[in-house]
């Protein structure tokens, strides 16, 4: 399986009216097409969400997790969305063990549900909700190298048909959305991201570990708010030596948003 970093949009944006009405159409079409580009149907999905941070890596281990509607101020019907995908407790235990073997302590959490960083994009990618999903948290310290290492620890799962997905946003400065001044700023950082992802694995990892030094980095991901970028580190680590490329880019709310694939 490849590994993927996908944008999950703004709250439940794909499932409500927006202004302008077509703002998220291209991103929705990209997400809807992902499954058709895979070499096979995944045996399971490991999804790293920007919306789950814990002191140590945590793995959702419930058999049938409920949904967490962790967005605010949206239309009432968006709190009735459903995505009844099963969990995969045995896979969750294995993920925790693989992280532990890599000297990355991890805990299992059988009570936490699926947050919107999971169910919003997956409703488009796998609408039947019939592929088991295990959600993996970020670590609260947001250490990029630790997240690269976590991905590397899980790389062997790809050979077993497990799809590893990072769900975040390549630009995530809430003050920048809708501000035309941030268009060129997001473009500069996006060009750096594309060049970095497409570089050879050793250079790629070195650059991602030092992402704060990239041009406009902290204007695109303010200090202590880079949780929407860190899922990229996990999927890049899980890619091992595989090549990476940009597979989607669009201008939304005056900013450039991109998706990346490694295979």
Short mmCIF file of C-alpha atoms in Angstrom, two decimals:
data_model
loop_
_atom_site.label_atom_id
_atom_site.label_comp_id
_atom_site.label_asym_id
_atom_site.label_seq_id
_atom_site.Cartn_x
_atom_site.Cartn_y
_atom_site.Cartn_z
CA UNK A 1 0.00 0.00 0.00
CA UNK A 2 1.07 3.58 -0.49
CA UNK A 3 0.88 6.08 2.36
CA UNK A 4 -1.19 9.24 2.05
CA UNK A 5 -1.42 12.70 3.56
CA UNK A 6 -4.84 14.17 2.80
CA UNK A 7 -6.53 17.46 3.68
CA UNK A 8 -9.75 17.01 5.63
CA UNK A 9 -11.21 20.44 4.95
CA UNK A 10 -12.92 22.75 7.43
CA UNK A 11 -15.16 20.92 9.87
CA UNK A 12 -17.92 19.08 7.96
CA UNK A 13 -17.43 21.33 4.93
CA UNK A 14 -18.17 18.66 2.30
CA UNK A 15 -21.59 17.94 3.79
CA UNK A 16 -23.11 21.42 4.01
CA UNK A 17 -23.70 24.56 1.99
CA UNK A 18 -20.68 26.84 1.69
CA UNK A 19 -19.94 30.26 0.30
CA UNK A 20 -18.78 30.12 -2.42
CA UNK A 21 -20.76 26.94 -3.12
CA UNK A 22 -17.94 25.22 -5.02
CA UNK A 23 -15.17 26.01 -2.53
CA UNK A 24 -14.54 22.38 -1.54
CA UNK A 25 -15.66 20.60 -4.71
CA UNK A 26 -12.19 19.84 -6.06
CA UNK A 27 -10.99 18.49 -2.73
CA UNK A 28 -14.11 16.36 -2.37
CA UNK A 29 -13.60 14.95 -5.86
CA UNK A 30 -9.99 14.11 -5.03
CA UNK A 31 -10.97 12.28 -1.84
CA UNK A 32 -13.76 10.41 -3.63
CA UNK A 33 -11.25 9.13 -6.18
CA UNK A 34 -8.57 7.92 -3.75
CA UNK A 35 -9.83 4.33 -3.43
CA UNK A 36 -9.76 3.83 -7.19
CA UNK A 37 -6.04 4.68 -7.28
CA UNK A 38 -4.99 2.04 -4.74
CA UNK A 39 -3.46 -1.30 -5.78
CA UNK A 40 -6.16 -3.20 -3.88
CA UNK A 41 -8.85 -2.75 -1.29
CA UNK A 42 -7.12 -2.07 2.05
CA UNK A 43 -7.26 -4.79 4.66
CA UNK A 44 -7.47 -1.99 7.24
CA UNK A 45 -6.75 1.72 7.60
CA UNK A 46 -4.49 3.36 10.15
CA UNK A 47 -5.49 7.00 10.30
CA UNK A 48 -3.41 9.67 12.05
CA UNK A 49 -5.65 12.62 12.86
CA UNK A 50 -4.60 16.19 13.59
CA UNK A 51 -7.42 16.27 16.14
CA UNK A 52 -6.07 13.77 18.65
CA UNK A 53 -3.06 14.72 20.76
CA UNK A 54 -1.84 12.79 23.80
CA UNK A 55 1.28 12.89 26.03
CA UNK A 56 2.32 9.56 24.48
CA UNK A 57 1.21 7.95 21.24
CA UNK A 58 -2.25 6.47 21.74
CA UNK A 59 -4.01 3.88 19.62
CA UNK A 60 -7.78 3.57 19.37
CA UNK A 61 -8.58 -0.02 20.23
CA UNK A 62 -12.36 -0.05 20.46
CA UNK A 63 -14.28 -2.60 18.41
CA UNK A 64 -17.01 -0.16 17.30
CA UNK A 65 -15.98 3.41 18.11
CA UNK A 66 -18.60 6.13 18.21
CA UNK A 67 -18.12 9.47 16.46
CA UNK A 68 -16.81 12.61 18.12
CA UNK A 69 -18.36 15.73 16.60
CA UNK A 70 -15.44 17.95 17.49
CA UNK A 71 -16.46 20.95 15.40
CA UNK A 72 -18.52 23.89 16.55
CA UNK A 73 -21.15 26.23 15.15
CA UNK A 74 -22.09 24.18 12.09
CA UNK A 75 -25.62 23.28 10.88
CA UNK A 76 -27.55 20.80 13.05
CA UNK A 77 -27.59 18.07 10.39
CA UNK A 78 -23.77 17.87 10.46
CA UNK A 79 -24.02 16.49 13.99
CA UNK A 80 -26.10 13.61 12.66
CA UNK A 81 -23.51 12.36 10.18
CA UNK A 82 -22.72 8.67 10.55
CA UNK A 83 -19.67 6.55 9.75
CA UNK A 84 -20.07 3.12 11.37
CA UNK A 85 -16.69 1.67 10.39
CA UNK A 86 -15.49 -1.09 12.70
CA UNK A 87 -12.36 -0.78 14.76
CA UNK A 88 -9.62 -3.40 14.76
CA UNK A 89 -8.54 -4.19 18.33
CA UNK A 90 -5.94 -6.79 17.31
CA UNK A 91 -4.32 -4.39 14.86
CA UNK A 92 -4.38 -1.67 17.51
CA UNK A 93 -2.51 -3.94 19.91
CA UNK A 94 0.04 -4.69 17.22
CA UNK A 95 0.54 -1.00 16.47
CA UNK A 96 1.15 -0.28 20.14
CA UNK A 97 3.66 -3.13 20.25
CA UNK A 98 5.50 -1.94 17.13
CA UNK A 99 5.79 1.57 18.57
CA UNK A 100 7.03 0.17 21.85
CA UNK A 101 9.68 -1.88 20.07
CA UNK A 102 10.87 1.37 18.47
CA UNK A 103 11.28 2.91 21.94
CA UNK A 104 8.15 5.00 21.47
CA UNK A 105 5.87 4.21 24.41
CA UNK A 106 2.26 3.81 23.33
CA UNK A 107 -1.03 3.13 25.06
CA UNK A 108 -4.26 1.62 23.83
CA UNK A 109 -7.54 3.48 24.32
CA UNK A 110 -10.70 1.45 23.85
CA UNK A 111 -13.02 4.30 24.85
CA UNK A 112 -12.13 7.09 22.44
CA UNK A 113 -14.28 7.53 19.36
CA UNK A 114 -13.44 8.61 15.83
CA UNK A 115 -12.98 12.38 15.51
CA UNK A 116 -13.88 14.44 12.46
CA UNK A 117 -10.31 14.27 11.15
CA UNK A 118 -11.15 10.62 10.56
CA UNK A 119 -14.79 10.37 9.57
CA UNK A 120 -15.11 13.47 7.38
CA UNK A 121 -12.46 12.44 4.78
CA UNK A 122 -13.21 8.72 5.05
CA UNK A 123 -16.91 9.29 4.33
CA UNK A 124 -15.70 10.42 0.91
CA UNK A 125 -12.81 7.99 0.46
CA UNK A 126 -14.58 4.82 1.64
CA UNK A 127 -18.28 5.72 1.91
CA UNK A 128 -19.43 2.18 2.66
CA UNK A 129 -17.57 2.34 6.00
CA UNK A 130 -16.70 -1.34 5.61
CA UNK A 131 -12.91 -1.13 6.03
CA UNK A 132 -11.70 -1.49 9.65
CA UNK A 133 -10.04 1.67 10.97
CA UNK A 134 -7.58 2.24 13.78
CA UNK A 135 -6.97 5.84 14.74
CA UNK A 136 -3.51 6.86 15.98
CA UNK A 137 -2.91 10.02 17.97
CA UNK A 138 -0.18 12.57 17.60
CA UNK A 139 2.18 13.14 20.50
CA UNK A 140 1.52 16.34 22.40
CA UNK A 141 5.12 17.57 22.15
CA UNK A 142 4.71 17.77 18.34
CA UNK A 143 8.30 16.58 17.87
CA UNK A 144 8.63 16.02 14.11
CA UNK A 145 11.40 13.44 14.43
CA UNK A 146 9.36 11.36 16.87
CA UNK A 147 6.49 11.31 14.39
CA UNK A 148 8.79 10.32 11.54
CA UNK A 149 10.10 7.52 13.77
CA UNK A 150 6.56 6.42 14.61
CA UNK A 151 5.76 6.10 10.94
CA UNK A 152 8.91 4.10 10.30
CA UNK A 153 7.91 1.71 13.10
CA UNK A 154 4.65 0.99 11.29
CA UNK A 155 6.06 0.65 7.76
CA UNK A 156 5.78 -3.15 7.71
CA UNK A 157 1.99 -2.90 7.91
CA UNK A 158 1.93 -1.62 4.33
CA UNK A 159 3.04 -5.03 3.09
CA UNK A 160 -0.04 -6.51 4.72
CA UNK A 161 -2.45 -4.27 2.82
CA UNK A 162 -2.86 -1.68 5.56
CA UNK A 163 -3.36 1.85 4.26
CA UNK A 164 -1.68 4.49 6.44
CA UNK A 165 -3.34 7.89 6.11
CA UNK A 166 -2.37 11.21 7.66
CA UNK A 167 -5.35 13.56 7.93
CA UNK A 168 -4.52 17.23 8.38
CA UNK A 169 -3.98 20.38 6.32
CA UNK A 170 -0.83 21.54 4.55
CA UNK A 171 -1.75 25.12 5.54
CA UNK A 172 -3.46 25.72 8.87
CA UNK A 173 -3.37 29.26 10.18
CA UNK A 174 -6.92 30.16 11.15
CA UNK A 175 -6.18 33.86 10.77
CA UNK A 176 -4.90 33.31 7.25
CA UNK A 177 -7.91 31.59 5.75
CA UNK A 178 -9.82 34.03 3.59
CA UNK A 179 -7.07 36.66 3.72
CA UNK A 180 -5.60 37.35 0.25
CA UNK A 181 -2.28 38.32 1.86
CA UNK A 182 -1.77 34.69 2.79
CA UNK A 183 -2.04 33.42 -0.78
CA UNK A 184 1.63 34.05 -1.64
CA UNK A 185 2.67 32.93 1.84
CA UNK A 186 0.91 29.59 1.45
CA UNK A 187 2.34 29.23 -2.07
CA UNK A 188 5.89 29.64 -0.79
CA UNK A 189 5.49 27.00 1.90
CA UNK A 190 3.63 24.67 -0.46
CA UNK A 191 6.46 24.82 -2.99
CA UNK A 192 8.87 23.86 -0.22
CA UNK A 193 6.61 20.97 0.82
CA UNK A 194 6.35 19.65 -2.73
CA UNK A 195 10.12 19.87 -3.27
CA UNK A 196 10.75 18.18 0.07
CA UNK A 197 8.27 15.34 -0.43
CA UNK A 198 9.68 14.67 -3.91
CA UNK A 199 13.30 14.54 -2.74
CA UNK A 200 15.17 11.32 -1.90
CA UNK A 201 14.15 9.73 1.38
CA UNK A 202 17.20 10.75 3.49
CA UNK A 203 17.00 14.39 2.39
CA UNK A 204 13.22 14.31 2.77
CA UNK A 205 13.37 13.13 6.35
CA UNK A 206 16.08 15.62 7.28
CA UNK A 207 14.06 18.50 5.83
CA UNK A 208 10.77 17.41 7.41
CA UNK A 209 12.44 17.07 10.81
CA UNK A 210 13.56 20.69 10.45
CA UNK A 211 10.36 21.95 8.81
CA UNK A 212 10.28 25.08 11.00
CA UNK A 213 13.22 26.40 8.97
CA UNK A 214 11.21 26.29 5.73
CA UNK A 215 10.19 29.61 4.18
CA UNK A 216 6.97 30.97 5.69
CA UNK A 217 6.69 27.86 7.87
CA UNK A 218 5.48 29.59 11.00
CA UNK A 219 3.11 31.84 9.09
CA UNK A 220 1.43 28.72 7.72
CA UNK A 221 1.57 26.72 10.96
CA UNK A 222 1.85 29.04 13.98
CA UNK A 223 3.93 28.01 17.01
CA UNK A 224 2.39 25.12 18.96
CA UNK A 225 -0.33 24.82 16.32
CA UNK A 226 1.39 22.56 13.82
CA UNK A 227 -0.80 19.56 14.64
CA UNK A 228 -2.30 19.70 11.14
CA UNK A 229 1.13 19.22 9.56
CA UNK A 230 2.45 16.44 11.82
CA UNK A 231 0.38 13.62 10.24
CA UNK A 232 2.55 14.17 7.16
CA UNK A 233 5.60 13.20 9.20
CA UNK A 234 4.04 9.88 10.20
CA UNK A 235 3.13 8.88 6.64
CA UNK A 236 6.51 10.03 5.32
CA UNK A 237 8.22 7.89 7.95
CA UNK A 238 6.04 4.91 7.05
CA UNK A 239 7.00 5.40 3.40
CA UNK A 240 10.59 4.33 4.19
CA UNK A 241 12.50 4.65 0.89
CA UNK A 242 9.41 5.06 -1.29
CA UNK A 243 9.17 8.11 -3.51
CA UNK A 244 6.73 10.88 -2.73
CA UNK A 245 4.75 13.28 -4.86
CA UNK A 246 2.01 15.88 -4.70
CA UNK A 247 -1.24 14.32 -5.92
CA UNK A 248 -3.64 17.21 -5.31
CA UNK A 249 -3.46 20.97 -4.91
CA UNK A 250 -6.14 23.62 -4.90
CA UNK A 251 -6.76 27.21 -3.88
CA UNK A 252 -9.34 27.32 -1.08
CA UNK A 253 -10.14 30.32 1.11
CA UNK A 254 -7.26 32.24 -0.50
CA UNK A 255 -4.67 29.57 0.44
CA UNK A 256 -3.01 26.64 -1.32
CA UNK A 257 -3.87 23.20 0.12
CA UNK A 258 -2.16 20.02 -1.04
CA UNK A 259 -2.18 16.25 -0.65
CA UNK A 260 0.79 13.89 -0.91
CA UNK A 261 1.33 10.23 -1.69
CA UNK A 262 4.31 7.94 -1.14
CA UNK A 263 4.69 4.66 -3.07
#
